């Protein structure tokens, strides 16, 4: 401590100051990042729902997208000079997919006399998928006539908002994208392989013994006949729109194959399943076609970018495998549609794209290529074409 004399208002005072706190002993950020919209590049505005992996740190956020973890490092991480500490922060924001930020803090030489937080810089949040739907009308004066049987396909995309004074088709990207149903369950890096493979369901079936909500990682099945770790389990096989296929990580053994078993899944379920729905082991068949991810993707992404034009068949099962995380299975949906008798159409969910150029074709009109925004506030279109 340092003592010094201070004169104030005609009085002499002996000032005995506290020893300044070391950098590692102060309340400060351990981890920080700025959340930005992947499409616009702008900071994502609050409010956020934040959750830390540790109970001895606090979460913080500002109105302009800065988020982080706060604590007195010397108090919660006293061994930081010798060993690093794993930190994670889950971020949720309406209109965007949840994202968990992971980082390792330290070790830091000289701690607590020296300290620096982990700065992740700009972290992109991915928007939720938007279903573009609308109606194709022929501009046949004086009336607008619905066009039945018109085809609507993606002709070009812009994954980021173009700059001011942009003139189409500048910055257009090829529509090498597909939609997955259900969306991705795990983070997948660029280079991940997608294999088109039919799935053969076993003749012996199981039933769910309890209802399951999305996010379940453990299921109780009526029997364990043929059920083993490493195999794929198809859930709700009688309802194609609800069927999902997940790899089994572990099976709680039973004394006989016809007795109930509990299975642990490699990835969480994404759909709600009723008690009693039928399940079966799914055996992947020979590979029909391959595709490769061109960009990193996050859990929950319904749309993925490919390195080339899609060769996977619409409605086919795709095995998604990056060689690091357990494979997952999803159905492929090509971004195309045909109008019904009243001219209505609906495309599969589109995400991570700011603008699309549609190619609309019908014998009664010339080919049209309208450019529309993928806007969750205005997903319905009415296109009057000649």
XYZ file of C-alpha atoms in Angstrom, residues 100-363:
264
model
C -23.474 -22.241 -29.109
C -20.110 -20.471 -28.946
C -17.199 -22.636 -27.780
C -13.734 -21.460 -26.759
C -10.781 -22.411 -24.580
C -9.400 -19.677 -22.341
C -5.718 -20.004 -21.450
C -3.404 -21.161 -20.169
C -2.077 -17.621 -19.647
C 1.561 -17.109 -18.631
C 1.908 -14.788 -15.660
C -1.734 -15.096 -14.590
C -3.218 -13.351 -12.603
C -0.750 -10.504 -13.190
C -1.620 -10.700 -16.873
C -4.930 -11.601 -18.502
C -6.663 -11.340 -21.874
C -10.149 -12.642 -22.754
C -11.036 -14.854 -25.695
C -12.343 -12.632 -28.485
C -14.265 -14.577 -31.139
C -14.808 -11.478 -33.263
C -17.839 -11.488 -35.546
C -19.965 -14.644 -35.266
C -22.662 -15.128 -37.911
C -26.152 -16.190 -36.911
C -28.145 -18.168 -39.475
C -31.738 -17.226 -40.185
C -34.594 -19.677 -39.887
C -36.000 -21.173 -43.082
C -38.724 -19.410 -45.055
C -41.325 -21.201 -47.177
C -41.829 -19.157 -50.346
C -45.343 -19.709 -51.610
C -47.493 -17.850 -54.078
C -49.669 -17.843 -57.152
C -48.762 -17.651 -60.824
C -51.244 -15.623 -62.867
C -51.390 -14.870 -66.575
C -51.889 -11.198 -67.349
C -54.690 -11.747 -69.867
C -56.373 -8.351 -69.976
C -58.794 -7.457 -68.612
C -58.504 -10.397 -66.182
C -55.755 -12.317 -64.433
C -55.989 -16.043 -65.076
C -54.394 -18.679 -62.804
C -51.838 -20.862 -64.569
C -52.082 -24.533 -63.659
C -49.108 -26.798 -64.272
C -46.494 -24.026 -64.385
C -43.058 -25.074 -63.146
C -41.222 -22.889 -60.656
C -37.512 -23.564 -60.006
C -34.567 -21.652 -58.595
C -32.545 -20.066 -61.386
C -30.032 -18.057 -59.305
C -29.445 -17.018 -55.701
C -27.795 -14.203 -53.756
C -26.665 -15.428 -50.358
C -25.981 -11.903 -49.133
C -27.865 -8.670 -49.629
C -26.406 -6.837 -52.642
C -24.893 -3.359 -52.108
C -26.700 -0.090 -52.937
C -27.155 0.680 -56.638
C -26.812 -3.015 -57.450
C -28.105 -4.075 -60.859
C -29.110 -7.683 -61.454
C -27.727 -10.170 -62.361
C -24.463 -8.927 -60.836
C -23.179 -11.087 -57.953
C -25.571 -13.923 -58.827
C -24.596 -17.376 -57.583
C -25.594 -20.729 -59.126
C -28.559 -22.384 -57.371
C -26.469 -25.307 -56.107
C -28.593 -25.741 -53.002
C -30.977 -28.330 -51.594
C -33.274 -28.492 -48.597
C -33.007 -31.253 -46.003
C -35.915 -32.657 -44.016
C -35.428 -32.755 -41.136
C -32.807 -29.997 -40.958
C -29.246 -30.786 -39.931
C -28.843 -32.144 -36.429
C -25.098 -31.497 -36.093
C -22.568 -28.920 -37.218
C -21.137 -29.995 -40.572
C -18.023 -28.466 -42.181
C -17.500 -27.756 -45.857
C -16.401 -30.977 -47.533
C -19.019 -33.115 -45.780
C -20.302 -35.879 -48.059
C -23.977 -36.460 -48.826
C -24.735 -39.910 -50.235
C -28.062 -40.807 -51.804
C -28.984 -44.215 -50.373
C -32.279 -46.035 -50.157
C -33.128 -47.341 -46.683
C -34.541 -50.841 -46.269
C -36.692 -51.211 -43.152
C -36.430 -54.513 -41.270
C -39.438 -56.835 -41.232
C -39.232 -57.070 -37.434
C -40.574 -53.859 -35.945
C -40.568 -52.191 -32.560
C -43.001 -49.706 -31.062
C -42.314 -46.653 -28.926
C -43.318 -47.318 -25.343
C -43.606 -43.616 -24.428
C -44.356 -40.430 -26.404
C -41.308 -38.403 -27.419
C -40.837 -34.663 -27.806
C -38.280 -33.073 -30.151
C -34.800 -33.171 -28.654
C -35.052 -36.667 -27.198
C -31.822 -38.684 -27.114
C -33.169 -41.785 -25.375
C -36.102 -43.970 -26.448
C -37.807 -47.004 -24.970
C -38.655 -49.679 -27.548
C -40.989 -52.639 -27.156
C -38.243 -55.157 -28.007
C -34.561 -55.341 -28.876
C -34.730 -57.765 -31.777
C -32.006 -56.657 -34.200
C -31.373 -53.421 -32.288
C -27.655 -52.715 -31.820
C -25.266 -49.821 -31.431
C -24.138 -48.443 -34.790
C -27.335 -49.383 -36.606
C -29.852 -46.827 -37.854
C -33.327 -46.683 -36.302
C -36.284 -45.427 -38.338
C -38.990 -43.911 -36.119
C -42.670 -43.707 -37.146
C -42.289 -45.716 -40.341
C -46.026 -45.611 -41.168
C -46.096 -41.813 -41.527
C -43.545 -40.795 -44.174
C -43.846 -37.087 -43.361
C -42.926 -37.808 -39.730
C -40.317 -40.527 -40.264
C -36.823 -39.773 -39.053
C -33.774 -42.020 -39.053
C -31.095 -41.804 -36.366
C -27.972 -43.803 -35.594
C -28.036 -45.720 -32.305
C -25.130 -44.946 -29.961
C -25.869 -47.498 -27.247
C -28.444 -50.074 -26.196
C -29.289 -51.029 -22.626
C -29.178 -54.805 -22.813
C -32.230 -56.940 -22.073
C -32.273 -60.557 -20.939
C -34.156 -61.616 -24.096
C -34.680 -60.071 -27.574
C -38.446 -59.818 -27.081
C -38.145 -57.664 -23.941
C -38.193 -53.830 -23.928
C -34.906 -51.971 -24.358
C -33.698 -48.422 -23.963
C -31.616 -46.960 -26.775
C -29.406 -43.889 -26.755
C -29.220 -41.964 -30.029
C -26.198 -40.257 -31.567
C -28.297 -37.174 -32.354
C -31.510 -35.767 -30.843
C -34.873 -36.277 -32.497
C -36.390 -33.298 -34.288
C -40.030 -34.348 -34.412
C -42.793 -35.281 -31.986
C -43.700 -38.983 -31.916
C -46.734 -40.615 -30.319
C -46.621 -43.601 -28.055
C -47.079 -46.835 -30.015
C -45.721 -45.649 -33.384
C -43.822 -48.351 -35.251
C -40.042 -48.278 -35.586
C -37.616 -50.495 -37.486
C -33.902 -50.901 -38.081
C -33.014 -49.204 -41.390
C -30.268 -50.713 -43.532
C -28.591 -48.303 -46.000
C -28.477 -49.632 -49.560
C -25.710 -49.020 -52.145
C -24.839 -45.400 -52.910
C -26.685 -43.966 -55.916
C -25.177 -40.456 -56.068
C -22.862 -38.196 -54.090
C -22.741 -34.504 -53.266
C -20.381 -32.346 -51.200
C -21.077 -29.395 -48.922
C -19.534 -26.175 -50.191
C -20.017 -24.209 -46.955
C -20.018 -24.929 -43.252
C -23.497 -25.592 -41.864
C -24.998 -25.433 -38.382
C -27.526 -27.580 -36.538
C -30.997 -26.557 -37.643
C -29.971 -25.408 -41.133
C -32.622 -26.654 -43.596
C -30.754 -25.410 -46.672
C -27.218 -26.491 -47.586
C -24.879 -25.263 -50.319
C -23.261 -27.826 -52.615
C -20.082 -27.683 -54.682
C -22.013 -28.466 -57.879
C -25.530 -28.721 -59.228
C -27.604 -31.211 -57.215
C -27.518 -34.806 -58.459
C -29.451 -36.264 -55.525
C -33.033 -37.227 -56.359
C -35.962 -35.275 -54.966
C -37.395 -37.143 -51.971
C -34.414 -39.510 -51.663
C -32.701 -40.315 -48.385
C -29.269 -38.737 -47.951
C -26.606 -40.051 -45.591
C -24.683 -37.049 -44.265
C -21.182 -37.915 -43.116
C -18.179 -35.703 -42.349
C -15.990 -38.472 -40.910
C -15.909 -36.730 -37.525
C -19.431 -36.819 -36.104
C -21.827 -39.747 -36.373
C -23.682 -39.802 -39.712
C -27.254 -38.564 -39.936
C -30.053 -39.136 -42.429
C -32.459 -36.680 -44.044
C -34.705 -36.533 -47.071
C -33.645 -34.331 -49.976
C -36.004 -31.698 -51.326
C -35.119 -29.902 -54.542
C -36.163 -26.269 -54.677
C -38.810 -26.614 -57.345
C -42.595 -26.796 -57.529
C -45.521 -27.101 -59.936
C -48.614 -24.928 -59.645
C -51.973 -26.509 -58.835
C -55.291 -25.919 -60.616
C -55.574 -22.425 -59.095
C -51.979 -21.460 -59.888
C -50.689 -21.886 -56.339
C -47.204 -23.210 -55.546
C -45.029 -23.705 -52.478
C -41.274 -24.254 -52.364
C -39.413 -26.185 -49.650
C -37.958 -24.044 -46.821
C -35.181 -21.696 -47.929
C -32.529 -20.351 -45.564
C -29.161 -18.559 -45.743
C -30.277 -16.793 -48.944
C -31.242 -13.135 -49.349
C -32.680 -13.141 -52.882
C -33.691 -15.782 -55.405
C -34.387 -15.598 -59.105
C -37.194 -17.945 -60.047
C -37.592 -19.508 -63.457
C -41.298 -19.790 -64.247
C -42.267 -21.806 -67.328
C -45.655 -22.550 -68.907
C -46.742 -22.993 -72.554
